[in-house]
Structure formats: structure tokens, C-alpha cells
């Protein structure tokens, strides 16, 4: 006579299902945190810094790169707060390359270009073809960069505003 497994009461089955769902959610959060950690490591890597330095040294390549970033930004279905700073970052770099604005530390430039390299790269911690989640890590890296460069970016914006006022006179 085969053994039969007794059926669990509905309440116990539901409790087990709820527990399993919470475990999946927690694992997803851990996985996302690991992806964000990888994103930050990539952004702060020597390889990204070297790539940023190469771009800063070649104004034509930099302009081509910045145009690519602008095109990608136009394709993004949503532009959250972190992505909204990208045009300001691009403007800062262009002004530096043109030698219009040089009051920015090299480390700020490297961090900014590095964050834009990460943003522009379609294959990173969370690939960009995953439209929602694929842009989360990009926004995360841009947000981390913004925390580092915020005062320098604000100084640049103040300088830009003063230039506009001088032109209006």
C-alpha cells in the first residue's frame, strides 16, 4: 500500500507560499545590490579612468562620444532626476574641451566622463536592453557621480549663467 502524503491545510500552504515569495523578493534585492556594487566598481575602475583620460585628450573623439550619449539619452523612455543631469555634465565637458571653462579639477572631469562612459555602454551590470532595470544601474552610477561633483557642477552652472548675463548686456 503506497504512502499518501497528507494534504496541508490552506492556511499553512498560503504561509509557505508567502514565505517563498518573500525569499524570492529578498534574493532579487540582494542581486540588484550586487549589480549596483558591480556598476560602482566598473565606474571607479582604472580601465574606465584611462578611457576617460583618453577621451579628454582627444577633442574630436570626445565630441563624437558626447553626441552618442545625447542620442542615447533621447531614446530613454523616462528621464529621472539622475538622468536629467546628463546634459549639464555634457555641457561642462564641452566647455572644458573648448577651453571656455577650466575651473574644474581633473578628478571631477575623469569621474564625469567615466560615469558617461558607463551610461553610454549598452553592456554593463544590468544590460540596457532590459529597458527598466537596464537603466537603473546607469542612473545609480550617474547619481553616485553627481554626489561627488555636485558643487563643481553648480559652480559651472553659475559660470554659465554669468556668461549668459554678459551676452545679454
PDB file of C-alpha atoms in Angstrom:
ATOM      1  CA  UNK A   1       0.000   0.000   0.000  1.00  0.00           C
ATOM      2  CA  UNK A   2       1.585   3.277  -1.088  1.00  0.00           C
ATOM      3  CA  UNK A   3       2.104   6.022   1.453  1.00  0.00           C
ATOM      4  CA  UNK A   4      -0.034   9.063   0.942  1.00  0.00           C
ATOM      5  CA  UNK A   5       1.163  12.483   1.893  1.00  0.00           C
ATOM      6  CA  UNK A   6      -1.446  14.290   3.894  1.00  0.00           C
ATOM      7  CA  UNK A   7      -2.735  17.485   2.322  1.00  0.00           C
ATOM      8  CA  UNK A   8      -1.663  20.632   4.141  1.00  0.00           C
ATOM      9  CA  UNK A   9      -4.326  22.983   5.360  1.00  0.00           C
ATOM     10  CA  UNK A  10      -4.878  26.007   3.075  1.00  0.00           C
ATOM     11  CA  UNK A  11      -3.572  28.424   5.701  1.00  0.00           C
ATOM     12  CA  UNK A  12      -0.288  26.538   6.012  1.00  0.00           C
ATOM     13  CA  UNK A  13       0.038  26.316   2.222  1.00  0.00           C
ATOM     14  CA  UNK A  14      -0.555  30.056   1.927  1.00  0.00           C
ATOM     15  CA  UNK A  15       2.000  30.786   4.673  1.00  0.00           C
ATOM     16  CA  UNK A  16       4.584  28.661   2.861  1.00  0.00           C
ATOM     17  CA  UNK A  17       3.816  30.449  -0.428  1.00  0.00           C
ATOM     18  CA  UNK A  18       4.136  33.866   1.249  1.00  0.00           C
ATOM     19  CA  UNK A  19       7.464  32.844   2.748  1.00  0.00           C
ATOM     20  CA  UNK A  20       8.722  31.631  -0.645  1.00  0.00           C
ATOM     21  CA  UNK A  21       7.619  34.894  -2.288  1.00  0.00           C
ATOM     22  CA  UNK A  22       9.474  36.932   0.363  1.00  0.00           C
ATOM     23  CA  UNK A  23      12.595  34.830  -0.190  1.00  0.00           C
ATOM     24  CA  UNK A  24      12.432  35.492  -3.938  1.00  0.00           C
ATOM     25  CA  UNK A  25      11.994  39.222  -3.283  1.00  0.00           C
ATOM     26  CA  UNK A  26      14.937  39.302  -0.868  1.00  0.00           C
ATOM     27  CA  UNK A  27      17.131  37.403  -3.332  1.00  0.00           C
ATOM     28  CA  UNK A  28      16.150  39.851  -6.073  1.00  0.00           C
ATOM     29  CA  UNK A  29      17.111  42.776  -3.805  1.00  0.00           C
ATOM     30  CA  UNK A  30      20.453  41.144  -2.979  1.00  0.00           C
ATOM     31  CA  UNK A  31      21.047  40.511  -6.696  1.00  0.00           C
ATOM     32  CA  UNK A  32      20.207  44.141  -7.521  1.00  0.00           C
ATOM     33  CA  UNK A  33      22.522  45.388  -4.761  1.00  0.00           C
ATOM     34  CA  UNK A  34      25.301  43.191  -6.170  1.00  0.00           C
ATOM     35  CA  UNK A  35      24.641  44.634  -9.637  1.00  0.00           C
ATOM     36  CA  UNK A  36      24.843  48.177  -8.240  1.00  0.00           C
ATOM     37  CA  UNK A  37      28.085  47.299  -6.461  1.00  0.00           C
ATOM     38  CA  UNK A  38      29.458  45.971  -9.764  1.00  0.00           C
ATOM     39  CA  UNK A  39      28.312  49.147 -11.503  1.00  0.00           C
ATOM     40  CA  UNK A  40      30.194  51.317  -8.988  1.00  0.00           C
ATOM     41  CA  UNK A  41      33.301  49.145  -9.260  1.00  0.00           C
ATOM     42  CA  UNK A  42      33.230  49.458 -13.042  1.00  0.00           C
ATOM     43  CA  UNK A  43      32.777  53.231 -12.873  1.00  0.00           C
ATOM     44  CA  UNK A  44      35.639  53.616 -10.387  1.00  0.00           C
ATOM     45  CA  UNK A  45      37.957  51.208 -12.231  1.00  0.00           C
ATOM     46  CA  UNK A  46      41.379  52.143 -13.589  1.00  0.00           C
ATOM     47  CA  UNK A  47      40.215  50.979 -17.031  1.00  0.00           C
ATOM     48  CA  UNK A  48      37.327  53.479 -17.048  1.00  0.00           C
ATOM     49  CA  UNK A  49      39.611  56.215 -15.734  1.00  0.00           C
ATOM     50  CA  UNK A  50      42.127  55.507 -18.508  1.00  0.00           C
ATOM     51  CA  UNK A  51      39.364  55.536 -21.129  1.00  0.00           C
ATOM     52  CA  UNK A  52      38.076  58.842 -19.741  1.00  0.00           C
ATOM     53  CA  UNK A  53      41.575  60.343 -19.843  1.00  0.00           C
ATOM     54  CA  UNK A  54      41.973  59.240 -23.484  1.00  0.00           C
ATOM     55  CA  UNK A  55      38.696  60.893 -24.418  1.00  0.00           C
ATOM     56  CA  UNK A  56      39.649  64.108 -22.617  1.00  0.00           C
ATOM     57  CA  UNK A  57      42.909  64.189 -24.560  1.00  0.00           C
ATOM     58  CA  UNK A  58      41.196  63.987 -27.967  1.00  0.00           C
ATOM     59  CA  UNK A  59      38.518  66.650 -28.512  1.00  0.00           C
ATOM     60  CA  UNK A  60      37.204  65.060 -31.733  1.00  0.00           C
ATOM     61  CA  UNK A  61      36.709  61.646 -30.124  1.00  0.00           C
ATOM     62  CA  UNK A  62      35.185  63.341 -27.087  1.00  0.00           C
ATOM     63  CA  UNK A  63      32.681  65.236 -29.228  1.00  0.00           C
ATOM     64  CA  UNK A  64      31.729  62.038 -31.068  1.00  0.00           C
ATOM     65  CA  UNK A  65      31.303  60.269 -27.729  1.00  0.00           C
ATOM     66  CA  UNK A  66      29.182  63.103 -26.282  1.00  0.00           C
ATOM     67  CA  UNK A  67      26.946  63.059 -29.354  1.00  0.00           C
ATOM     68  CA  UNK A  68      26.441  59.328 -28.820  1.00  0.00           C
ATOM     69  CA  UNK A  69      25.498  59.940 -25.182  1.00  0.00           C
ATOM     70  CA  UNK A  70      22.991  62.599 -26.262  1.00  0.00           C
ATOM     71  CA  UNK A  71      21.428  60.194 -28.772  1.00  0.00           C
ATOM     72  CA  UNK A  72      21.107  57.505 -26.125  1.00  0.00           C
ATOM     73  CA  UNK A  73      19.546  59.997 -23.728  1.00  0.00           C
ATOM     74  CA  UNK A  74      16.890  60.849 -26.327  1.00  0.00           C
ATOM     75  CA  UNK A  75      15.995  57.141 -26.623  1.00  0.00           C
ATOM     76  CA  UNK A  76      15.487  56.695 -22.885  1.00  0.00           C
ATOM     77  CA  UNK A  77      11.733  56.372 -22.262  1.00  0.00           C
ATOM     78  CA  UNK A  78      11.985  58.205 -18.949  1.00  0.00           C
ATOM     79  CA  UNK A  79      14.443  60.773 -17.696  1.00  0.00           C
ATOM     80  CA  UNK A  80      14.561  60.649 -13.945  1.00  0.00           C
ATOM     81  CA  UNK A  81      16.407  63.106 -11.742  1.00  0.00           C
ATOM     82  CA  UNK A  82      19.747  61.344 -12.181  1.00  0.00           C
ATOM     83  CA  UNK A  83      19.437  61.265 -15.970  1.00  0.00           C
ATOM     84  CA  UNK A  84      18.387  64.922 -16.042  1.00  0.00           C
ATOM     85  CA  UNK A  85      21.938  65.912 -15.028  1.00  0.00           C
ATOM     86  CA  UNK A  86      23.482  64.328 -18.120  1.00  0.00           C
ATOM     87  CA  UNK A  87      23.085  67.430 -20.358  1.00  0.00           C
ATOM     88  CA  UNK A  88      24.791  69.549 -17.681  1.00  0.00           C
ATOM     89  CA  UNK A  89      27.636  67.034 -17.469  1.00  0.00           C
ATOM     90  CA  UNK A  90      27.996  67.103 -21.251  1.00  0.00           C
ATOM     91  CA  UNK A  91      27.980  70.898 -21.284  1.00  0.00           C
ATOM     92  CA  UNK A  92      30.672  71.020 -18.574  1.00  0.00           C
ATOM     93  CA  UNK A  93      32.913  68.686 -20.557  1.00  0.00           C
ATOM     94  CA  UNK A  94      32.365  70.584 -23.820  1.00  0.00           C
ATOM     95  CA  UNK A  95      33.196  73.890 -22.141  1.00  0.00           C
ATOM     96  CA  UNK A  96      36.351  72.365 -20.702  1.00  0.00           C
ATOM     97  CA  UNK A  97      37.432  70.907 -24.056  1.00  0.00           C
ATOM     98  CA  UNK A  98      36.808  74.259 -25.790  1.00  0.00           C
ATOM     99  CA  UNK A  99      38.863  75.916 -23.032  1.00  0.00           C
ATOM    100  CA  UNK A 100      35.936  78.178 -22.155  1.00  0.00           C
ATOM    101  CA  UNK A 101      35.724  76.869 -18.585  1.00  0.00           C
ATOM    102  CA  UNK A 102      38.813  75.441 -16.916  1.00  0.00           C
ATOM    103  CA  UNK A 103      37.919  75.865 -13.229  1.00  0.00           C
ATOM    104  CA  UNK A 104      37.215  72.191 -12.726  1.00  0.00           C
ATOM    105  CA  UNK A 105      39.536  69.645 -11.116  1.00  0.00           C
ATOM    106  CA  UNK A 106      40.824  66.838 -13.344  1.00  0.00           C
ATOM    107  CA  UNK A 107      39.353  64.252 -10.955  1.00  0.00           C
ATOM    108  CA  UNK A 108      35.882  65.746 -11.451  1.00  0.00           C
ATOM    109  CA  UNK A 109      36.316  65.531 -15.218  1.00  0.00           C
ATOM    110  CA  UNK A 110      37.503  61.920 -15.042  1.00  0.00           C
ATOM    111  CA  UNK A 111      34.613  60.931 -12.751  1.00  0.00           C
ATOM    112  CA  UNK A 112      32.105  62.670 -15.025  1.00  0.00           C
ATOM    113  CA  UNK A 113      33.432  61.163 -18.244  1.00  0.00           C
ATOM    114  CA  UNK A 114      33.674  57.773 -16.532  1.00  0.00           C
ATOM    115  CA  UNK A 115      30.017  57.966 -15.476  1.00  0.00           C
ATOM    116  CA  UNK A 116      29.038  58.924 -19.031  1.00  0.00           C
ATOM    117  CA  UNK A 117      31.092  56.010 -20.403  1.00  0.00           C
ATOM    118  CA  UNK A 118      29.162  53.701 -18.072  1.00  0.00           C
ATOM    119  CA  UNK A 119      25.856  55.288 -19.094  1.00  0.00           C
ATOM    120  CA  UNK A 120      26.702  55.013 -22.803  1.00  0.00           C
ATOM    121  CA  UNK A 121      27.841  51.397 -22.631  1.00  0.00           C
ATOM    122  CA  UNK A 122      24.967  49.090 -23.613  1.00  0.00           C
ATOM    123  CA  UNK A 123      26.537  46.127 -21.812  1.00  0.00           C
ATOM    124  CA  UNK A 124      27.142  46.808 -18.147  1.00  0.00           C
ATOM    125  CA  UNK A 125      25.995  45.386 -14.796  1.00  0.00           C
ATOM    126  CA  UNK A 126      22.377  45.423 -15.994  1.00  0.00           C
ATOM    127  CA  UNK A 127      22.279  45.390 -19.827  1.00  0.00           C
ATOM    128  CA  UNK A 128      20.358  48.301 -21.308  1.00  0.00           C
ATOM    129  CA  UNK A 129      18.120  46.116 -23.461  1.00  0.00           C
ATOM    130  CA  UNK A 130      16.273  45.427 -20.189  1.00  0.00           C
ATOM    131  CA  UNK A 131      14.594  48.820 -20.562  1.00  0.00           C
ATOM    132  CA  UNK A 132      13.542  49.484 -16.969  1.00  0.00           C
ATOM    133  CA  UNK A 133      16.142  47.627 -14.903  1.00  0.00           C
ATOM    134  CA  UNK A 134      18.830  48.127 -17.541  1.00  0.00           C
ATOM    135  CA  UNK A 135      18.779  51.849 -16.946  1.00  0.00           C
ATOM    136  CA  UNK A 136      18.592  51.612 -13.157  1.00  0.00           C
ATOM    137  CA  UNK A 137      22.293  50.875 -12.803  1.00  0.00           C
ATOM    138  CA  UNK A 138      23.108  53.718 -15.208  1.00  0.00           C
ATOM    139  CA  UNK A 139      21.021  56.122 -13.127  1.00  0.00           C
ATOM    140  CA  UNK A 140      22.641  54.737  -9.970  1.00  0.00           C
ATOM    141  CA  UNK A 141      26.167  55.425 -11.288  1.00  0.00           C
ATOM    142  CA  UNK A 142      25.153  58.888 -12.502  1.00  0.00           C
ATOM    143  CA  UNK A 143      23.638  59.616  -9.080  1.00  0.00           C
ATOM    144  CA  UNK A 144      26.823  58.495  -7.319  1.00  0.00           C
ATOM    145  CA  UNK A 145      28.872  60.687  -9.658  1.00  0.00           C
ATOM    146  CA  UNK A 146      26.557  63.633  -9.058  1.00  0.00           C
ATOM    147  CA  UNK A 147      27.146  63.362  -5.307  1.00  0.00           C
ATOM    148  CA  UNK A 148      30.880  63.683  -5.960  1.00  0.00           C
ATOM    149  CA  UNK A 149      30.741  66.535  -8.471  1.00  0.00           C
ATOM    150  CA  UNK A 150      27.641  68.453  -7.360  1.00  0.00           C
ATOM    151  CA  UNK A 151      29.422  71.557  -6.088  1.00  0.00           C
ATOM    152  CA  UNK A 152      31.665  71.695  -9.173  1.00  0.00           C
ATOM    153  CA  UNK A 153      28.643  71.256 -11.448  1.00  0.00           C
ATOM    154  CA  UNK A 154      26.829  74.026  -9.550  1.00  0.00           C
ATOM    155  CA  UNK A 155      29.885  76.292  -9.931  1.00  0.00           C
ATOM    156  CA  UNK A 156      29.851  75.571 -13.656  1.00  0.00           C
ATOM    157  CA  UNK A 157      26.136  76.374 -13.904  1.00  0.00           C
ATOM    158  CA  UNK A 158      26.737  79.651 -12.056  1.00  0.00           C
ATOM    159  CA  UNK A 159      29.537  80.446 -14.506  1.00  0.00           C
ATOM    160  CA  UNK A 160      27.232  79.603 -17.440  1.00  0.00           C
ATOM    161  CA  UNK A 161      24.543  81.908 -16.048  1.00  0.00           C
ATOM    162  CA  UNK A 162      27.065  84.726 -15.669  1.00  0.00           C
ATOM    163  CA  UNK A 163      28.164  84.237 -19.294  1.00  0.00           C
ATOM    164  CA  UNK A 164      24.560  84.458 -20.461  1.00  0.00           C
ATOM    165  CA  UNK A 165      24.052  87.675 -18.465  1.00  0.00           C
ATOM    166  CA  UNK A 166      27.173  89.204 -20.012  1.00  0.00           C
ATOM    167  CA  UNK A 167      25.900  88.370 -23.510  1.00  0.00           C
ATOM    168  CA  UNK A 168      22.545  89.962 -22.716  1.00  0.00           C
ATOM    169  CA  UNK A 169      24.159  93.300 -21.809  1.00  0.00           C
TER     170      UNK A 169
END
